[in-house]
Coordinates of C-alpha atoms in Angstrom, one line a residue:
M285 CA -36.9 21.0 26.3
P286 CA -34.1 21.8 28.7
P287 CA -31.0 23.2 27.2
G288 CA -28.3 20.5 26.7
K289 CA -30.7 17.7 26.8
V290 CA -30.2 15.4 23.8
L291 CA -33.4 14.1 21.9
Q292 CA -34.2 10.4 22.3
P293 CA -34.1 8.7 18.8
V294 CA -38.1 8.3 18.7
L295 CA -38.6 11.6 19.8
K296 CA -36.2 13.1 17.2
M297 CA -37.7 11.1 14.3
K298 CA -41.3 12.5 15.3
V299 CA -39.9 16.1 15.6
D300 CA -38.4 15.4 12.0
E301 CA -41.7 14.2 10.7
L302 CA -43.4 17.3 12.1
F303 CA -40.9 19.6 10.4
L304 CA -41.4 17.7 7.1
C305 CA -45.1 18.1 7.5
W306 CA -44.9 21.9 8.3
L307 CA -42.5 22.3 5.3
S308 CA -45.1 20.6 3.0
E309 CA -47.9 23.2 3.9
S310 CA -48.6 25.5 0.9
S311 CA -48.5 28.5 3.3
T312 CA -45.1 27.7 4.3
Q313 CA -44.0 27.3 0.8
A314 CA -45.4 30.7 -0.2
M315 CA -43.7 32.3 2.6
L316 CA -40.5 30.7 1.5
R317 CA -41.0 31.8 -2.1
D318 CA -41.8 35.2 -1.0
C319 CA -38.4 35.4 1.1
L320 CA -36.5 34.5 -1.8
R321 CA -38.0 37.0 -4.2
R322 CA -37.3 39.6 -1.6
I323 CA -33.6 38.7 -1.8
Q324 CA -33.6 38.4 -5.6
M325 CA -35.3 41.8 -6.3
P326 CA -36.4 45.2 -4.8
V327 CA -39.2 44.9 -2.6
R328 CA -41.3 47.7 -4.3
A329 CA -41.2 46.0 -7.5
E330 CA -41.8 42.7 -6.1
R331 CA -45.1 44.2 -4.6
G332 CA -46.2 45.9 -7.4
A333 CA -45.7 42.8 -9.6
G334 CA -47.7 40.6 -7.0
D335 CA -50.6 42.8 -6.9
A336 CA -51.0 43.3 -10.5
E337 CA -50.3 39.8 -11.9
Q338 CA -51.4 37.1 -9.1
P339 CA -55.1 37.2 -8.8
G340 CA -57.3 34.4 -7.3
P341 CA -55.7 31.4 -5.7
R342 CA -52.1 32.6 -6.5
L343 CA -52.5 35.4 -4.2
A344 CA -51.1 32.9 -1.5
A345 CA -47.7 33.2 -3.2
A346 CA -47.7 37.0 -2.8
A347 CA -46.3 38.8 -0.2
P348 CA -48.1 38.2 2.9
D349 CA -49.5 41.3 5.2
P350 CA -47.1 42.2 7.9
A351 CA -50.4 41.8 10.4
W352 CA -50.5 38.1 10.0
R353 CA -46.9 37.1 8.9
P354 CA -45.7 36.6 12.6
R355 CA -48.7 34.3 13.4
E356 CA -48.5 32.3 10.4
C357 CA -45.0 30.8 11.8
E358 CA -46.2 30.2 15.3
G359 CA -46.9 26.4 14.7
P360 CA -46.8 24.1 11.7
G361 CA -49.5 24.5 9.4
A362 CA -51.7 27.2 11.4
P363 CA -53.3 29.6 9.1
G364 CA -53.5 33.4 10.0
P365 CA -56.1 36.1 8.8
T366 CA -56.1 37.1 5.5
P367 CA -58.0 39.9 3.4
A368 CA -61.4 39.2 2.7
S369 CA -60.6 38.9 -1.2
T370 CA -58.0 36.3 -0.5
A371 CA -58.9 32.5 -0.6
L372 CA -57.9 30.6 2.5
P373 CA -54.5 28.6 2.1
V374 CA -55.0 25.1 0.2
G375 CA -53.8 23.3 3.5
A376 CA -56.4 24.6 6.0
A377 CA -58.7 22.1 7.2
S378 CA -61.8 24.5 7.1
S379 CA -61.3 25.5 3.4
A380 CA -64.8 25.7 1.7
R381 CA -63.2 25.7 -1.8
S382 CA -60.7 23.2 -3.4
G383 CA -57.4 24.3 -4.4
P384 CA -55.6 23.7 -7.3
P385 CA -55.4 19.9 -8.4
V386 CA -51.5 20.0 -8.4
R387 CA -51.4 20.8 -4.6
G388 CA -53.8 18.2 -3.5
P389 CA -51.4 15.5 -3.2
R390 CA -48.7 17.7 -1.4
R391 CA -51.3 18.1 1.3
S392 CA -52.6 14.5 1.6
G393 CA -49.0 12.7 1.2
G394 CA -47.6 14.5 4.1
T395 CA -44.3 12.9 5.5
R396 CA -44.3 10.2 3.0
V397 CA -44.2 12.1 -0.3
V398 CA -41.1 14.3 1.1
Q399 CA -39.5 11.1 2.0
T400 CA -40.1 9.4 -1.3
R401 CA -38.7 12.6 -3.0
K402 CA -35.7 12.2 -0.8
E403 CA -34.7 8.8 -1.7
E404 CA -35.8 8.9 -5.6
P405 CA -32.8 10.8 -6.8
L406 CA -30.4 8.3 -5.3
P407 CA -29.2 5.8 -8.2
P408 CA -28.5 2.3 -7.4
A409 CA -25.2 1.4 -5.5
A410 CA -22.4 2.6 -7.6
S411 CA -20.3 -0.2 -6.0
R412 CA -22.3 -2.8 -7.8
S413 CA -20.9 -1.5 -11.2
I414 CA -17.3 -1.5 -10.3
P415 CA -15.5 -4.7 -11.2
T416 CA -13.3 -6.4 -8.5
F417 CA -9.8 -5.3 -8.8
Y418 CA -8.2 -6.8 -5.7
F419 CA -7.3 -10.3 -5.7
P420 CA -5.1 -11.2 -2.5
R421 CA -5.2 -14.8 -3.6
G422 CA -4.6 -14.4 -7.2
R423 CA -7.2 -13.4 -10.0
P424 CA -9.7 -16.2 -10.9
Q425 CA -9.3 -17.9 -14.1
D426 CA -12.1 -19.5 -15.9
T427 CA -10.1 -21.8 -17.7
V428 CA -9.1 -24.0 -14.9
N429 CA -11.0 -27.3 -15.0
I430 CA -11.0 -28.4 -11.3
D431 CA -12.6 -31.8 -12.2
A432 CA -10.1 -32.6 -15.0
V433 CA -7.2 -31.9 -12.4
I434 CA -8.6 -34.1 -9.9
T435 CA -9.1 -36.9 -12.2
K436 CA -5.5 -36.6 -13.4
I437 CA -4.3 -36.9 -9.8
E438 CA -6.6 -39.9 -9.1
R439 CA -5.1 -41.6 -11.9
T440 CA -1.8 -41.0 -10.9
F441 CA -2.4 -42.4 -7.3
A442 CA -3.9 -45.5 -8.7
Q443 CA -0.6 -46.6 -9.7
F444 CA 0.8 -46.5 -6.0
P445 CA 0.2 -49.2 -3.6
H446 CA -3.1 -49.2 -1.7
E447 CA -3.7 -45.6 -3.5
R448 CA -1.3 -44.1 -0.9
A449 CA 1.8 -41.9 -2.1
T450 CA 5.1 -41.8 -0.1
I451 CA 7.6 -38.7 -0.3
E452 CA 9.4 -40.6 -3.1
D453 CA 6.3 -40.6 -5.1
M454 CA 5.2 -37.1 -4.6
G455 CA 7.4 -35.8 -7.5
R456 CA 4.7 -37.8 -10.0
V457 CA 1.9 -36.3 -8.0
A458 CA 3.2 -32.6 -8.3
K459 CA 3.6 -33.0 -11.9
A460 CA 0.1 -34.2 -11.8
C461 CA -1.1 -30.9 -9.9
G462 CA 0.7 -29.1 -12.7
C463 CA 3.3 -27.8 -9.9
P464 CA 7.0 -27.5 -10.2
L465 CA 9.0 -30.9 -9.0
Y466 CA 10.3 -29.3 -5.8
W467 CA 6.8 -28.5 -4.6
K468 CA 6.5 -32.1 -3.9
G469 CA 7.6 -31.6 -0.1
P470 CA 5.1 -28.8 0.8
L471 CA 2.3 -31.0 -1.1
F472 CA 3.2 -34.0 1.0
C473 CA 3.4 -32.0 4.3
S474 CA 0.2 -29.8 3.5
A475 CA -1.7 -33.3 3.1
G476 CA -0.5 -34.5 6.5
G477 CA 2.2 -37.0 5.0
E478 CA 5.0 -36.1 7.6
R479 CA 2.8 -37.6 10.2
T480 CA 1.9 -40.8 8.8
G481 CA 4.5 -41.4 6.2
S482 CA 2.2 -41.5 3.4
V483 CA -0.6 -40.0 2.0
S484 CA -3.9 -41.4 0.9
V485 CA -5.7 -40.4 -2.5
H486 CA -9.0 -39.2 -0.6
K487 CA -7.0 -36.9 1.7
F488 CA -4.9 -35.3 -0.9
V489 CA -7.8 -34.7 -3.4
A490 CA -9.6 -33.0 -0.6
M491 CA -6.6 -30.8 0.2
W492 CA -5.5 -30.0 -3.7
R493 CA -9.4 -29.2 -4.4
K494 CA -9.5 -26.6 -1.5
V495 CA -6.3 -24.9 -2.7
L496 CA -7.6 -24.6 -6.5
Q497 CA -10.7 -23.5 -5.1
N498 CA -9.4 -20.7 -2.9
C499 CA -5.9 -19.9 -4.4
H500 CA -5.7 -18.9 -8.0
D501 CA -1.9 -18.2 -8.6
D502 CA 1.3 -19.9 -7.8
A503 CA 2.3 -17.6 -5.2
A504 CA -1.0 -18.0 -3.0
K505 CA -0.8 -21.7 -3.6
F506 CA 2.7 -21.9 -2.3
V507 CA 1.9 -19.8 0.7
H508 CA -1.3 -22.0 1.4
L509 CA 1.1 -25.2 1.2
L510 CA 3.7 -23.8 3.7
V511 CA 1.8 -21.7 6.3
S512 CA 0.5 -22.9 9.6
P513 CA -3.4 -23.2 9.9
G514 CA -4.9 -20.0 10.4
C515 CA -1.9 -17.9 9.3
S516 CA -1.8 -15.9 6.0
Y517 CA 2.1 -15.4 6.1
L518 CA 5.2 -17.2 6.0
V519 CA 7.7 -17.3 8.6
Q520 CA 11.1 -18.5 8.6
E521 CA 10.6 -22.0 10.2
D522 CA 7.8 -22.5 7.5
F523 CA 10.5 -23.1 4.7
V524 CA 12.4 -25.8 6.8
P525 CA 10.4 -28.8 5.4
F526 CA 10.7 -27.4 1.9
L527 CA 14.4 -26.9 2.1
Q528 CA 15.0 -30.2 3.8
D529 CA 13.5 -32.0 0.9
V530 CA 15.7 -29.9 -1.5
V531 CA 18.7 -31.0 0.4
N532 CA 17.8 -34.6 0.3
T533 CA 16.8 -35.1 -3.1
H534 CA 18.7 -32.6 -5.2
P535 CA 21.5 -34.0 -7.4
G536 CA 23.7 -30.7 -7.0
L537 CA 23.6 -31.5 -3.1
A538 CA 24.2 -35.3 -3.2
F539 CA 27.5 -34.8 -1.7
L540 CA 25.9 -33.3 1.2
K541 CA 23.4 -35.8 1.7
E542 CA 25.7 -38.2 4.3
A543 CA 27.0 -34.9 6.3
A544 CA 23.8 -34.3 8.1
E545 CA 25.5 -31.9 10.5
F546 CA 25.9 -29.4 7.7
H547 CA 22.0 -29.7 6.3
S548 CA 20.6 -27.2 8.8
R549 CA 23.4 -24.6 8.5
Y550 CA 22.8 -24.6 4.7
I551 CA 19.2 -24.3 5.2
T552 CA 19.8 -21.6 7.7
T553 CA 21.6 -19.5 5.1
V554 CA 19.1 -20.4 2.3
I555 CA 16.4 -19.1 4.7
Q556 CA 18.2 -15.8 5.5
R557 CA 18.8 -15.2 1.7
I558 CA 15.1 -15.5 1.1
F559 CA 14.0 -13.3 3.7
Y560 CA 16.7 -10.8 2.6
T561 CA 15.5 -10.6 -0.9
V562 CA 11.9 -11.3 -0.7
N563 CA 10.7 -9.7 2.9
R564 CA 10.9 -6.0 1.6
S565 CA 8.9 -5.0 4.5
W566 CA 11.5 -6.2 7.1
S567 CA 8.7 -7.6 9.1
G568 CA 9.9 -11.3 9.3
R569 CA 6.6 -12.4 7.5
I570 CA 6.3 -12.9 3.7
T571 CA 3.2 -12.2 2.4
C572 CA 1.7 -13.5 -1.2
A573 CA 2.1 -10.0 -2.5
E574 CA 5.8 -10.0 -1.6
L575 CA 6.2 -13.6 -2.9
R576 CA 4.4 -12.4 -6.2
R577 CA 6.8 -9.5 -6.6
S578 CA 10.0 -11.6 -6.0
T579 CA 11.7 -14.2 -8.2
F580 CA 11.8 -16.8 -5.6
L581 CA 9.3 -19.1 -7.3
Q582 CA 11.0 -18.9 -10.5
N583 CA 14.3 -20.0 -8.6
V584 CA 12.2 -23.0 -7.1
A585 CA 11.1 -24.1 -10.8
L586 CA 14.8 -23.8 -11.8
L587 CA 15.9 -26.4 -9.4
E588 CA 14.4 -28.9 -11.6
E589 CA 16.0 -27.8 -14.7
E590 CA 19.5 -27.1 -13.1
A591 CA 21.6 -29.9 -11.9
D592 CA 24.4 -27.6 -10.8
I593 CA 23.1 -26.1 -7.5
N594 CA 25.7 -23.4 -7.7
Q595 CA 24.3 -21.9 -10.7
L596 CA 21.3 -20.4 -8.7
T597 CA 23.1 -17.7 -7.2
E598 CA 20.1 -16.0 -5.8
F599 CA 19.3 -18.2 -3.1
F600 CA 20.4 -21.6 -3.4
S601 CA 24.1 -21.8 -4.2
Y602 CA 26.3 -24.0 -1.9
E603 CA 29.3 -22.2 -2.9
H604 CA 27.6 -19.1 -1.6
F605 CA 26.9 -20.8 1.6
Y606 CA 30.4 -22.2 1.9
V607 CA 31.8 -18.6 1.8
I608 CA 29.5 -17.2 4.2
Y609 CA 29.9 -20.0 6.6
C610 CA 33.9 -20.1 6.6
K611 CA 33.9 -16.5 7.2
F612 CA 31.7 -16.8 10.3
W613 CA 34.0 -19.7 11.4
E614 CA 37.1 -17.5 11.0
L615 CA 35.7 -15.0 13.2
D616 CA 33.9 -17.1 16.0
T617 CA 37.3 -18.0 17.4
D618 CA 35.9 -19.5 20.8
H619 CA 33.5 -21.5 18.4
D620 CA 30.4 -20.7 20.7
L621 CA 28.6 -20.1 17.4
L622 CA 27.9 -16.5 18.4
I623 CA 30.2 -13.5 17.7
D624 CA 30.4 -10.4 19.6
A625 CA 31.5 -6.8 18.7
Q626 CA 35.2 -7.6 19.0
D627 CA 34.9 -10.5 16.8
L628 CA 33.1 -8.7 14.2
A629 CA 35.4 -5.9 14.2
R630 CA 38.2 -8.2 12.9
H631 CA 36.1 -8.7 9.8
N632 CA 38.3 -7.9 6.6
D633 CA 41.3 -6.9 8.8
H634 CA 39.2 -4.3 10.9
A635 CA 37.9 -2.4 7.8
I636 CA 34.6 -1.6 9.4
S637 CA 34.6 1.6 11.8
T638 CA 34.1 0.9 15.5
K639 CA 31.0 3.1 15.5
M640 CA 29.3 1.1 12.9
I641 CA 30.1 -2.1 14.7
D642 CA 28.3 -0.4 17.8
R643 CA 25.2 0.5 15.6
I644 CA 24.8 -3.0 14.1
F645 CA 24.8 -4.5 17.7
S646 CA 22.5 -1.7 18.8
G647 CA 19.5 -3.4 17.5
A648 CA 19.0 -1.3 14.4
V649 CA 19.1 -4.1 12.1
T650 CA 19.0 -7.1 14.3
R651 CA 16.1 -8.3 16.4
G652 CA 16.3 -10.7 19.7
K653 CA 17.4 -10.5 23.2
K654 CA 21.0 -11.8 22.4
V655 CA 22.1 -8.5 21.0
Q656 CA 20.6 -6.3 23.5
K657 CA 21.4 -8.3 26.6
E658 CA 24.4 -10.4 25.8
G659 CA 26.0 -8.4 22.9
K660 CA 26.1 -11.3 20.5
I661 CA 24.7 -12.0 17.2
S662 CA 24.2 -15.3 15.7
Y663 CA 25.2 -16.9 12.3
A664 CA 21.7 -15.8 11.0
D665 CA 22.5 -12.2 11.7
F666 CA 25.9 -12.4 10.1
V667 CA 24.3 -13.7 6.8
W668 CA 22.5 -10.2 6.5
F669 CA 25.7 -8.5 7.8
L670 CA 28.0 -10.3 5.1
I671 CA 25.7 -9.7 2.2
S672 CA 25.1 -6.1 2.9
E673 CA 28.6 -5.3 3.6
E674 CA 29.8 -7.0 0.2
D675 CA 27.0 -5.5 -2.1
K676 CA 25.9 -1.9 -0.9
K677 CA 23.7 -1.5 -4.1
T678 CA 20.8 -3.6 -3.4
P679 CA 17.7 -2.2 -2.0
T680 CA 17.9 -4.2 1.3
S681 CA 21.8 -3.4 2.1
I682 CA 20.9 0.4 1.5
E683 CA 18.1 0.1 4.0
Y684 CA 20.4 -2.0 6.3
W685 CA 23.1 0.7 6.4
F686 CA 20.8 3.7 6.4
R687 CA 19.1 2.1 9.7
C688 CA 22.7 2.0 11.0
M689 CA 23.6 5.6 9.9
D690 CA 20.3 7.1 11.1
L691 CA 21.1 7.7 14.9
D692 CA 18.0 9.3 15.6
G693 CA 15.7 7.4 13.7
D694 CA 14.0 10.3 12.0
G695 CA 14.3 9.1 8.6
A696 CA 16.9 11.2 7.2
L697 CA 20.8 11.4 7.6
S698 CA 21.7 14.9 8.9
M699 CA 24.9 16.6 8.4
F700 CA 25.7 16.0 12.2
E701 CA 25.3 12.2 11.6
L702 CA 27.5 12.0 8.8
E703 CA 30.2 13.9 10.7
Y704 CA 29.8 11.9 13.5
F705 CA 30.7 8.7 11.4
Y706 CA 33.4 10.6 9.4
E707 CA 35.5 11.7 12.3
E708 CA 36.6 8.1 12.9
Q709 CA 37.4 7.8 9.2
C710 CA 39.8 10.6 9.6
R711 CA 41.3 9.3 12.7
R712 CA 42.1 6.1 11.0
L713 CA 43.4 7.9 7.8
D714 CA 45.9 10.0 10.1
S715 CA 47.2 6.7 11.9
M716 CA 47.9 5.3 8.2
A717 CA 49.9 8.5 7.5
I718 CA 47.2 9.7 4.9
E719 CA 45.9 13.2 4.6
A720 CA 42.2 12.9 5.3
L721 CA 39.9 15.1 3.6
P722 CA 38.4 18.0 5.6
F723 CA 34.8 17.1 6.3
E724 CA 33.3 20.1 4.6
D725 CA 34.9 19.3 1.4
C726 CA 34.0 15.4 1.7
L727 CA 30.3 16.8 2.4
C728 CA 30.2 18.6 -0.6
Q729 CA 31.7 15.6 -2.6
M730 CA 28.8 13.5 -1.2
L731 CA 26.1 15.9 -1.7
D732 CA 27.0 16.1 -5.3
L733 CA 27.2 12.3 -5.7
V734 CA 23.5 11.6 -3.8
K735 CA 21.9 15.2 -4.9
P736 CA 19.3 15.1 -2.1
Q737 CA 15.9 16.7 -2.8
T738 CA 15.7 18.5 0.5
E739 CA 18.7 20.6 1.4
G740 CA 20.7 19.5 4.4
R741 CA 18.9 16.0 4.6
I742 CA 19.7 12.7 2.8
T743 CA 16.8 10.3 2.6
L744 CA 16.5 6.6 2.0
Q745 CA 14.9 7.6 -1.5
D746 CA 17.8 9.7 -2.2
L747 CA 20.3 6.9 -1.6
K748 CA 18.1 4.3 -3.7
R749 CA 17.9 6.9 -6.6
C750 CA 21.7 7.5 -6.3
K751 CA 23.4 4.9 -8.3
L752 CA 26.7 5.3 -6.0
A753 CA 25.1 4.5 -2.6
N754 CA 28.0 2.0 -2.0
V755 CA 30.5 4.8 -2.4
F756 CA 28.6 7.0 0.1
F757 CA 28.6 4.3 2.6
D758 CA 32.1 3.3 2.3
T759 CA 33.0 6.8 2.6
F760 CA 31.7 7.0 6.2
F761 CA 32.5 3.7 7.8
N762 CA 34.8 1.3 5.6
I763 CA 38.2 2.5 5.3
E764 CA 39.6 -0.1 2.9
K765 CA 36.9 0.3 0.3
Y766 CA 36.9 4.1 0.8
L767 CA 40.6 3.9 -0.5
D768 CA 39.8 1.9 -3.3
H769 CA 37.2 4.2 -4.2
E770 CA 39.4 7.1 -4.1
Q771 CA 41.8 5.6 -6.6
K772 CA 39.2 5.3 -8.9
E773 CA 37.6 7.8 -11.1
Q774 CA 34.0 8.9 -10.6
A775 CA 33.5 8.5 -14.2
S776 CA 34.8 4.9 -14.2
L777 CA 32.4 4.3 -11.0
L778 CA 29.5 5.4 -13.0
R779 CA 30.4 3.5 -16.1
E780 CA 30.4 0.3 -13.7
S781 CA 27.1 1.3 -12.3
D782 CA 25.5 2.0 -15.7
S783 CA 26.8 -1.3 -17.2
E784 CA 23.9 -3.4 -18.7
G785 CA 23.6 -7.1 -19.4
P786 CA 23.9 -10.1 -17.3
E787 CA 27.1 -8.8 -15.2
L788 CA 27.7 -10.3 -12.0
S789 CA 26.6 -8.4 -9.0
D790 CA 29.1 -7.3 -6.2
W791 CA 28.1 -10.0 -4.0
E792 CA 28.2 -12.9 -6.7
R793 CA 31.6 -11.5 -7.6
F794 CA 32.9 -11.5 -4.0
A795 CA 31.7 -15.0 -3.5
A796 CA 33.1 -16.2 -6.4
E797 CA 36.7 -15.0 -5.7
E798 CA 36.5 -16.0 -2.1
Y799 CA 35.5 -19.4 -2.8
D800 CA 38.5 -19.8 -5.2
I801 CA 40.6 -18.4 -2.5
L802 CA 39.5 -20.7 0.2
V803 CA 39.6 -23.8 -2.0
A804 CA 43.4 -22.9 -3.3
E805 CA 44.3 -22.4 0.5
E806 CA 42.6 -25.5 1.5
A807 CA 44.5 -27.5 -1.4
A808 CA 47.8 -25.6 -0.5
G809 CA 47.6 -26.5 3.4
D810 CA 46.7 -30.3 3.2
P811 CA 49.3 -33.0 2.3
W812 CA 47.1 -35.0 -0.1
E813 CA 48.6 -38.5 -0.9
D814 CA 49.2 -39.2 -4.6
G815 CA 45.9 -40.3 -6.5
Y816 CA 43.8 -39.2 -3.5
E817 CA 43.5 -35.6 -4.3
A818 CA 41.9 -36.4 -7.6
E819 CA 39.1 -38.1 -6.0
L820 CA 37.8 -35.5 -3.8
S821 CA 36.5 -32.2 -5.4
P822 CA 37.7 -28.8 -3.9
M823 CA 34.1 -28.7 -2.4
E824 CA 34.3 -32.1 -0.8
Q825 CA 38.0 -31.1 0.6
K826 CA 36.6 -28.2 2.5
L827 CA 33.7 -30.3 3.6
S828 CA 36.0 -33.0 5.0
A829 CA 38.2 -30.2 6.7
L830 CA 35.1 -28.7 8.4
R831 CA 33.4 -31.7 9.3
S832 CA 35.8 -32.8 12.0
P833 CA 35.9 -29.8 14.4
L834 CA 32.1 -29.1 13.7
A835 CA 30.7 -32.6 14.1
Q836 CA 31.0 -32.5 17.7
R837 CA 29.0 -29.4 18.4
P838 CA 25.3 -28.8 18.6
F839 CA 23.3 -27.4 15.9
L840 CA 23.7 -23.7 15.2
E841 CA 21.8 -21.8 17.8
A842 CA 18.9 -19.8 17.1
P843 CA 19.4 -16.9 15.0
G844 CA 17.9 -13.7 16.4
S845 CA 17.8 -11.5 13.3
L846 CA 14.4 -10.7 11.4
G847 CA 12.3 -13.7 12.9
A848 CA 15.0 -16.1 12.2
V849 CA 14.5 -19.9 12.8
E850 CA 15.7 -21.7 16.0
L851 CA 17.4 -24.5 14.4
Y852 CA 16.7 -27.2 16.6
E853 CA 13.9 -25.5 18.5
Y854 CA 11.6 -23.8 16.0
E855 CA 10.4 -20.9 18.4
C856 CA 9.7 -17.3 17.5
G857 CA 9.1 -15.6 20.7
D858 CA 10.6 -12.2 21.1
D859 CA 11.9 -12.4 17.2
D860 CA 8.6 -11.5 16.0
L861 CA 9.2 -7.8 17.4
P862 CA 9.9 -5.2 14.6
P863 CA 13.5 -3.7 14.5
S864 CA 14.1 -0.7 16.1

């Protein structure tokens, strides 16, 4: 065959078959055994032992004479001349004597015998004995009786006119399904109720039977109810119908029911808080696994038990929304529902350095064309900023500020990057007539604080492992909090971080304090008539004050941060791009 030419599959198969046939010849095996003996023992001893101990047919296994050994290898199974006292090889076609019975099958089997031996040692597929260990839609449970659940649902529908359930009836249907009360909105929409205004028993049963057959835990069921067809993850607009139902029916938000212009602003805040806490991959898409690892579904279940919505501080608190939105409204002086770098720099009396403000607007922690082209961020972006600014101990906030400080995006903070941010801190301290600590001394303190595993590089894991990440970040870009930390001893900071029990987080403490301040300012600034002040709660007073200037404005414009929701036009577009 010409060099470099590749054998065709059929030709290669024939060559392999001829090779196996040649390998099964007794003469070939005798030659190979002889070669093996020559390697294992001296040649003379081998020849002597072969002449004395191997008479008769076993002479074929002895060392062949040099005169015929080369010819033996000229072709498969081609016998060569042997001494007169030696029998022909058993595999020769013209042999007049029968070989030992052991060797008969080896000649007759040919290729099939060798192939069978090659396949026999293989045991059955090992994967058959390995139990399933990956359940993306939850581990199936044998205890679930689908027919019994369907029967219970049918009995519930039988109590409704024409066996059709409206959104007001879905609370009873959700209980029949064994779901928390506030799953009623997703159940209604998933069965097509938002299009017709009601759901028939047959359509709902078909939908829920499919859910029970394919989804085996609460996370998988909830995702299945909310996602768009053909999608396996939740985006931000998927939560809008669910949260709108919470706004419409939760007793803790009854005062908000008449103020429709505030519904979407509250919904936007809750959605951003959900993704801030649950979407640990920063992808703008919540998967079943992320939902399973979070406490979101537990909080949804608590909506039924807790009449005071402000007690659910992790996602649904109206007071927290109130604080966030008031802070945004104070910075948005032109009320275009967007803030630029100059607006954001005024936060907390210019406490954050301009270099960090520029990094926030660089796209390191935001997504969307408005930030890159117009240099503005929306209310949704501001939610992420404010929560990260006021609580720098959570995993998301540490990732937020780490992305901002990692100028070259190499996954580690170098000494150059730390010095870059610390220079402005020194200038601001000098302008306040405060002697700044030299960078070398500050660096030593921070390295002792963080204790990085690699010298000269501070990684995200180092900061998450460090219990004082807030002190580290404030040192380099928040002048007010840096001075507060300097007045405290490091031992007291460690005691605060090591404290156990249901103590409030930094964000919860900030929101509670700011809410009291805002309510007090509102009460002191508005001249209420005698007897009228007692009729309105502080929350209602603030709502009344905010309603008049905001009622004339359109709904909040599309947030650009992390796949945020277009509040009137639910579009994704470029918001699906990963953050830089």
